[in-house]
Amino acid sequence: MLDLSGGFLYTASFMQVRKIHLKSFGCQMNKLDSSLVVSALTEQGYSLTEKAAEADVIVINTCSVREHAEERVFSHLGHIKHLKKSRPSLLVAVIGCMAQRLGDQLLAHEVVDVVAGPAQLHEVPALIDRAMADHNKHLAVTGNIRQPATSEAVLEDSHKLDDFEIVHDSDANHIKSQAFIRVMRGCNNFCTYCIVPYVRGPEVSRPPQAIIEQAKKLAAQGIRQITLLGQTVNSYSYRSGNKTYTLADLLEKVSAIDGVHWVRFITSHPGRFDASILHVMADNPKVCPYLHIPAQSGSDRILKAMNRGYTARQYIDLMETAREIVPDIAIAGDFIVGFPGETEDDFQATEDLIRRVRYKNAFIFKYSPRPGTHSEKRLEDTIPAEVKQQRNVKLLDVISEIAEQDNKRFLGRTLQVLVEGPSKKPHLNRAENADHPQLIGRSAHDYIVVFNGPESLTGRFVNVTITKTAPLTLFADLT
Ligand code: SAH
Ligand code: SF4
Ligand code: F3S
């Protein structure tokens, strides 16, 4: 009897709850933003649904980094058009980098009701409420995105969203064991191809106390791995009294928290990369020996045209120093192929750099001119699409060949991995059964490790012995 009435009450209140469906594009920073927006909305009584068709509100968090990323959002809006025909009350909010870049233009789209930029995400619940009440469209973006970071308004706004507690990770698999903490926003580098400084605004570092407090709360909730996030995370700098806190300080403080087992940070910029970060990594077993540090090109001419602020030699020297200080460090990178004027020689220089550095893995992107950036305004997109494609494939082959050779060093080694959960796409060469499905774990070096084990290991650290290696994956048995 009691059970029945409890069930009834639950259903009744459940029916009043408005449902949101969230679709997230873009980088890790965007995923974190999505989680925080979901937290802000659940605080207002919303519940999350995986099914767009049953949502009252659809939120799309967008990316502007390449044209393709924006095209995907427009095609997604096209699908929503059909949904909205059958349910005119459905409300659509487009948020994030593309919202900041296109503002009114996006708001004019027939299905869009709310547009909010990355600095206005804390306003999303109120904007949605307003749109529901008055059936009007609402826009909140930054007027002058490059307003100096010292201005009170910029500082205040940029910290608001981060104060929400992450109650839901947009990557639901990871909720049990790992979390991301933003340590800084924005970017001041102005690489000539890049839209990020124009959509995310100037660099603003969060106070270290706020970061440490957040890390402590997460650890108390059972989070074991924390990744510190920033567009150029090694530029983190916060002056308090007469001390300037750096990324190395944050790594030390976060890893000292009880319950935190692993700390990572992404993404690093090779300019002004301080060796203190490497020393903390070498001395502190909780700081994972993994460095994502994009080179973008191996040609000095192209690096200059990109305004990266270093030469290929300086980059290679830095990687050699990294390997001297942290001998087993895993290095990951990003490269852009087909930057305006990239010759065969320039491309060869990039291949040479990759062979010198021997990446664990690297992402290759085809140059995409972004409206308003220096390279889009001043340089012609001269490299044909087929050449960009060939260069892309070539670099992926080289990276894979290197990883295939280097990963063999793990054969027979026992590694500790943090178990993320059952594999979504089981590997064919591994048998599985209900007791021992294929699980995915990550090593401290950020290798994906596949092994059989009970699902109850999710969120835990286990030791596995590597039995087989592939360029992107290690296969193992539970030890
Ligand atoms: N803040 C990070 C990465 C930002 S964007 C950093 O500086 O390392 C992620 C990656 O997208 C970049 O590293 C770059 O390789 C790529 N990228 C950025 N703008 C691009 C463009 N216009 N065309 C192609 N790739 C681009
Ligand atoms: Fe873009 Fe360069 Fe800033 Fe990275 S460092 S976000 S590539 S401008
Ligand atoms: Fe894209 Fe914005 Fe991230 S442009 S890469 S979502 S900072």
PDB file of N, CA and C in Angstrom, residues 66 90 144 161-162 189 204 208 211 244 298 324 351 359 383 388 415 433 450 461 471 477 479:
ATOM      1  N   ARG A  66      36.117  24.877 -36.447  1.00  0.00           N
ATOM      2  CA  ARG A  66      36.234  24.634 -37.896  1.00  0.00           C
ATOM      3  C   ARG A  66      34.858  24.770 -38.526  1.00  0.00           C
ATOM      4  N   LEU A  90       7.905  23.185 -28.144  1.00  0.00           N
ATOM      5  CA  LEU A  90       9.305  22.836 -27.907  1.00  0.00           C
ATOM      6  C   LEU A  90      10.182  24.086 -27.998  1.00  0.00           C
ATOM      7  N   ASN A 144      31.422  43.289 -26.447  1.00  0.00           N
ATOM      8  CA  ASN A 144      32.820  43.491 -26.811  1.00  0.00           C
ATOM      9  C   ASN A 144      33.630  42.347 -26.224  1.00  0.00           C
ATOM     10  N   LEU A 161      29.437  30.683 -13.672  1.00  0.00           N
ATOM     11  CA  LEU A 161      29.027  29.325 -14.041  1.00  0.00           C
ATOM     12  C   LEU A 161      29.803  28.274 -13.266  1.00  0.00           C
ATOM     13  N   ASP A 162      31.076  28.563 -13.022  1.00  0.00           N
ATOM     14  CA  ASP A 162      31.921  27.563 -12.357  1.00  0.00           C
ATOM     15  C   ASP A 162      31.502  27.298 -10.924  1.00  0.00           C
ATOM     16  N   ASN A 189      46.372  34.209 -27.006  1.00  0.00           N
ATOM     17  CA  ASN A 189      47.466  33.915 -27.940  1.00  0.00           C
ATOM     18  C   ASN A 189      47.243  34.379 -29.370  1.00  0.00           C
ATOM     19  N   VAL A 204      41.270  34.563 -18.273  1.00  0.00           N
ATOM     20  CA  VAL A 204      40.952  34.897 -16.881  1.00  0.00           C
ATOM     21  C   VAL A 204      41.236  33.646 -16.050  1.00  0.00           C
ATOM     22  N   PRO A 208      42.854  30.304  -6.900  1.00  0.00           N
ATOM     23  CA  PRO A 208      43.240  28.931  -6.526  1.00  0.00           C
ATOM     24  C   PRO A 208      42.350  28.351  -5.427  1.00  0.00           C
ATOM     25  N   ILE A 211      39.326  26.724  -6.839  1.00  0.00           N
ATOM     26  CA  ILE A 211      39.657  25.471  -7.529  1.00  0.00           C
ATOM     27  C   ILE A 211      39.885  24.344  -6.515  1.00  0.00           C
ATOM     28  N   THR A 244      52.286  34.699  -6.659  1.00  0.00           N
ATOM     29  CA  THR A 244      51.600  34.412  -7.923  1.00  0.00           C
ATOM     30  C   THR A 244      51.499  32.901  -8.061  1.00  0.00           C
ATOM     31  N   GLY A 298      55.682  21.678 -38.171  1.00  0.00           N
ATOM     32  CA  GLY A 298      57.117  21.522 -37.915  1.00  0.00           C
ATOM     33  C   GLY A 298      57.928  22.489 -38.757  1.00  0.00           C
ATOM     34  N   GLU A 324      63.735  14.178 -20.393  1.00  0.00           N
ATOM     35  CA  GLU A 324      64.824  14.054 -19.403  1.00  0.00           C
ATOM     36  C   GLU A 324      64.250  14.102 -17.992  1.00  0.00           C
ATOM     37  N   GLU A 351      56.306  16.275 -40.832  1.00  0.00           N
ATOM     38  CA  GLU A 351      56.485  14.823 -40.688  1.00  0.00           C
ATOM     39  C   GLU A 351      57.775  14.534 -39.897  1.00  0.00           C
ATOM     40  N   TYR A 359      54.988  10.874 -30.865  1.00  0.00           N
ATOM     41  CA  TYR A 359      53.794  11.111 -30.064  1.00  0.00           C
ATOM     42  C   TYR A 359      53.108   9.808 -29.666  1.00  0.00           C
ATOM     43  N   ILE A 383      45.602  25.812 -50.344  1.00  0.00           N
ATOM     44  CA  ILE A 383      45.867  24.373 -50.503  1.00  0.00           C
ATOM     45  C   ILE A 383      44.569  23.636 -50.863  1.00  0.00           C
ATOM     46  N   LYS A 388      45.017  18.646 -48.797  1.00  0.00           N
ATOM     47  CA  LYS A 388      44.817  18.628 -47.331  1.00  0.00           C
ATOM     48  C   LYS A 388      44.487  17.207 -46.894  1.00  0.00           C
ATOM     49  N   LEU A 415      50.035  -2.448 -15.413  1.00  0.00           N
ATOM     50  CA  LEU A 415      49.688  -1.027 -15.310  1.00  0.00           C
ATOM     51  C   LEU A 415      48.471  -0.872 -14.420  1.00  0.00           C
ATOM     52  N   ASN A 433      31.433 -12.453 -21.585  1.00  0.00           N
ATOM     53  CA  ASN A 433      30.209 -13.079 -21.108  1.00  0.00           C
ATOM     54  C   ASN A 433      29.623 -12.160 -20.044  1.00  0.00           C
ATOM     55  N   VAL A 450      41.837  -2.187 -22.829  1.00  0.00           N
ATOM     56  CA  VAL A 450      40.645  -3.044 -22.912  1.00  0.00           C
ATOM     57  C   VAL A 450      40.946  -4.364 -22.208  1.00  0.00           C
ATOM     58  N   PHE A 461      40.212   1.656  -9.388  1.00  0.00           N
ATOM     59  CA  PHE A 461      41.544   1.426  -9.930  1.00  0.00           C
ATOM     60  C   PHE A 461      41.842  -0.067  -9.865  1.00  0.00           C
ATOM     61  N   PRO A 471      47.988   0.535 -32.136  1.00  0.00           N
ATOM     62  CA  PRO A 471      48.412   1.936 -32.088  1.00  0.00           C
ATOM     63  C   PRO A 471      47.620   2.809 -31.099  1.00  0.00           C
ATOM     64  N   ASP A 477      44.927  -8.374 -19.335  1.00  0.00           N
ATOM     65  CA  ASP A 477      44.193  -9.266 -18.434  1.00  0.00           C
ATOM     66  C   ASP A 477      44.264  -8.673 -17.033  1.00  0.00           C
ATOM     67  N   THR A 479      45.104  -8.441 -13.305  1.00  0.00           N
ATOM     68  CA  THR A 479      46.205  -9.121 -12.626  1.00  0.00           C
ATOM     69  C   THR A 479      45.733  -9.655 -11.281  1.00  0.00           C
TER      70      THR A 479
END
